[in-house]
XYZ file of N, CA and C in Angstrom:
267
model
N -18.456 -18.431 4.514
C -17.716 -17.691 3.626
C -16.998 -18.620 2.954
N -16.580 -17.927 1.574
C -15.839 -18.654 0.791
C -14.640 -19.032 0.978
N -13.991 -20.529 0.978
C -12.746 -20.628 1.244
C -11.473 -19.941 0.336
N -11.716 -19.546 -0.866
C -10.850 -18.863 -1.707
C -10.777 -17.411 -0.978
N -11.759 -16.757 -0.526
C -11.806 -15.493 0.236
C -10.821 -15.624 1.389
N -11.022 -16.749 2.112
C -10.452 -16.821 3.435
C -8.729 -16.869 2.783
N -8.536 -17.878 1.909
C -6.764 -18.068 1.464
C -6.364 -16.669 1.304
N -7.172 -15.712 0.508
C -6.744 -14.335 -0.180
C -6.705 -13.699 0.882
N -7.456 -13.557 1.985
C -7.287 -12.786 3.435
C -5.857 -13.077 3.907
N -5.817 -14.476 4.241
C -4.539 -15.038 5.111
C -3.371 -14.487 4.123
N -3.199 -14.903 2.893
C -1.891 -14.200 2.325
C -1.752 -12.648 2.202
N -2.874 -11.905 2.036
C -2.581 -10.345 2.155
C -2.288 -10.171 3.861
N -2.640 -10.717 4.458
C -2.634 -10.407 6.021
C -0.934 -10.651 6.156
N -0.552 -11.674 5.651
C 0.864 -11.751 5.901
C 1.921 -10.822 5.191
N 1.525 -10.752 3.880
C 2.085 -9.593 3.334
C 2.097 -8.355 3.923
N 0.937 -7.852 4.651
C 0.829 -6.433 5.234
C 1.563 -6.618 6.485
N 1.651 -7.654 6.956
C 2.336 -7.578 8.184
C 3.894 -7.254 7.992
N 4.157 -8.137 7.036
C 5.853 -7.906 6.641
C 6.091 -6.494 5.943
N 5.067 -5.929 5.314
C 5.140 -4.545 5.028
C 4.994 -3.669 6.256
N 4.261 -3.679 7.254
C 4.387 -3.108 8.268
C 5.575 -3.285 9.121
N 6.274 -4.404 9.067
C 7.665 -4.333 9.787
C 8.698 -3.304 8.970
N 8.460 -3.542 7.729
C 9.335 -2.438 6.852
C 8.959 -1.009 7.312
N 8.171 -0.714 7.443
C 7.555 0.498 7.752
C 8.280 1.161 9.071
N 8.212 0.158 10.147
C 8.565 0.523 11.443
C 10.120 0.482 11.367
N 10.642 -0.466 10.916
C 12.143 -0.819 11.048
C 13.038 -0.073 9.951
N 12.190 0.318 8.770
C 12.897 1.050 7.629
C 14.091 1.965 8.376
N 15.453 1.894 7.746
C 16.279 2.576 8.189
C 16.429 3.975 7.727
N 15.409 4.163 6.235
C 15.398 5.587 5.822
C 14.041 5.783 5.554
N 13.932 7.023 5.143
C 12.620 7.406 4.803
C 12.106 7.040 3.274
N 12.710 6.756 2.744
C 12.658 6.132 1.304
C 12.390 4.929 1.485
N 12.981 4.046 2.552
C 12.322 2.561 2.731
C 11.042 2.423 3.151
N 10.633 3.406 4.231
C 9.354 3.644 4.547
C 8.349 4.113 3.558
N 8.659 4.856 2.542
C 7.789 5.497 1.590
C 7.513 3.989 0.585
N 8.385 3.260 0.114
C 8.396 2.356 -0.800
C 7.425 1.154 -0.052
N 7.627 1.060 1.209
C 6.842 0.161 1.985
C 5.441 0.529 2.042
N 5.277 1.820 2.337
C 3.749 2.371 2.499
C 3.041 2.155 0.945
N 3.773 2.267 -0.177
C 3.327 2.477 -1.260
C 2.968 0.867 -1.574
N 3.973 -0.312 -0.966
C 3.568 -1.532 -1.108
C 2.446 -1.872 -0.540
N 2.145 -1.124 1.102
C 1.124 -1.475 1.573
C -0.294 -1.205 0.942
N -0.134 0.143 0.602
C -1.132 0.537 -0.490
C -1.857 -0.149 -1.626
N -0.870 -0.822 -2.356
C -0.884 -1.818 -3.664
C -1.583 -2.885 -3.051
N -1.349 -3.366 -1.681
C -1.546 -4.722 -1.134
C -3.202 -4.603 -0.709
N -3.622 -3.279 -0.528
C -4.811 -3.031 -0.050
C -5.841 -2.974 -1.143
N -5.254 -2.478 -2.213
C -6.078 -2.404 -3.594
C -6.203 -3.737 -4.188
N -4.990 -4.442 -4.043
C -5.265 -5.900 -4.515
C -6.271 -6.602 -3.896
N -6.434 -6.473 -2.339
C -7.419 -7.285 -1.740
C -8.719 -6.901 -2.002
N -8.979 -5.691 -2.060
C -10.291 -5.085 -2.583
C -10.792 -5.631 -3.761
N -9.596 -5.477 -5.032
C -10.168 -6.147 -6.121
C -10.410 -7.600 -6.080
N -9.693 -8.182 -5.454
C -9.885 -9.775 -5.015
C -11.085 -9.856 -4.746
N -11.657 -9.190 -3.475
C -12.805 -9.453 -2.935
C -14.018 -9.078 -3.936
N -13.879 -8.179 -4.529
C -14.453 -7.601 -5.908
C -14.816 -8.579 -6.879
N -13.794 -9.247 -7.580
C -13.914 -10.156 -8.460
C -14.572 -11.522 -7.736
N -14.441 -11.972 -6.693
C -14.656 -13.224 -5.955
C -16.205 -12.982 -5.698
N -16.859 -12.150 -5.073
C -18.046 -11.499 -4.712
C -19.052 -11.076 -6.273
N -18.362 -10.826 -7.012
C -18.925 -10.224 -8.533
C -19.748 -8.641 -8.066
N -19.196 -7.682 -7.775
C -19.868 -6.676 -7.432
C -18.534 -5.632 -7.875
N -18.959 -4.321 -7.845
C -17.998 -3.255 -8.218
C -18.234 -1.687 -7.379
N -18.660 -2.353 -5.984
C -19.464 -1.344 -4.980
C -17.816 -0.823 -4.314
N -16.698 -1.269 -4.367
C -15.534 -0.889 -3.846
C -14.540 0.027 -4.704
N -15.001 0.133 -5.905
C -14.200 0.444 -7.072
C -14.132 2.248 -6.657
N -15.067 2.923 -6.295
C -14.514 4.323 -5.672
C -13.548 4.229 -4.430
N -13.472 3.188 -3.800
C -12.391 3.355 -2.819
C -11.350 3.148 -3.212
N -10.977 2.062 -4.114
C -9.903 2.018 -4.717
C -9.302 3.027 -5.381
N -10.242 4.084 -6.236
C -9.748 5.045 -7.062
C -9.067 5.975 -5.794
N -9.842 6.246 -4.727
C -9.136 7.175 -3.727
C -7.733 6.813 -3.163
N -7.510 5.407 -2.988
C -6.739 4.832 -2.241
C -5.584 5.109 -3.262
N -5.744 4.812 -4.519
C -4.696 5.121 -5.452
C -4.472 6.293 -5.565
N -5.104 7.305 -5.482
C -4.834 8.741 -5.847
C -3.967 9.029 -4.462
N -4.374 8.588 -3.577
C -3.561 8.949 -2.091
C -2.204 8.219 -2.202
N -2.053 7.126 -2.983
C -0.746 6.689 -3.052
C 0.069 7.471 -3.870
N -0.288 8.036 -5.128
C 0.184 8.767 -5.857
C 0.776 10.160 -5.321
N -0.213 10.644 -4.886
C 0.172 12.135 -4.369
C 1.286 11.808 -3.115
N 1.208 11.032 -2.274
C 1.964 10.496 -0.971
C 3.577 10.351 -1.940
N 3.587 9.663 -2.404
C 5.041 9.211 -3.390
C 5.593 10.447 -4.105
N 4.628 11.318 -4.541
C 5.106 12.684 -5.227
C 5.748 13.539 -3.931
N 4.925 13.795 -3.289
C 5.335 14.548 -2.079
C 6.546 14.080 -1.202
N 6.472 12.812 -1.260
C 8.013 12.313 -0.667
C 9.071 12.474 -1.245
N 8.817 12.321 -2.809
C 10.052 12.371 -3.720
C 10.483 13.873 -3.598
N 9.711 14.929 -3.564
C 9.791 16.218 -3.503
C 10.357 16.554 -2.200
N 10.234 15.971 -1.202
C 10.887 16.197 0.172
C 12.405 15.715 0.085
N 12.653 14.400 -0.579
C 13.768 13.937 -0.409
C 14.610 14.626 -1.316
N 13.989 15.248 -2.662
C 14.974 15.992 -3.521
C 15.293 17.202 -2.862
N 14.764 17.946 -2.225
C 15.110 19.431 -1.710
C 15.883 18.885 -0.601
N 15.928 17.887 0.306
C 16.800 17.581 1.222
C 18.145 17.196 0.548
N 18.343 16.662 -0.588
C 19.313 16.462 -1.323
C 20.115 17.841 -2.000
N 19.264 18.675 -2.179
C 19.500 20.093 -2.651
C 20.287 21.027 -1.617
N 19.548 20.774 -0.478
C 20.270 21.482 0.574
C 21.858 20.798 0.995
N 22.062 19.680 0.984
C 23.327 19.131 1.247
C 24.461 19.548 0.322
N 24.070 20.099 -1.005
C 25.065 20.229 -1.933
C 25.589 21.811 -1.607
């Protein structure tokens, strides 16, 4: 296994663990939403780094689906929080 790939995996694993900690401990739904977006971004970066190191594009469709899920998830959480704020007024 390529040593560069191992270093990338370790760095992203530490970042993912810290992000998971924020998802579990986040005091509000917005903190959890931002942390889940960060986690999806970390997964995208990890897949992109692996593709660049191994010189292939097989993971590109997976990256597109993950990006779409992240965008739609953020939009739905924003709409949920906006409705919740309107109900308080």
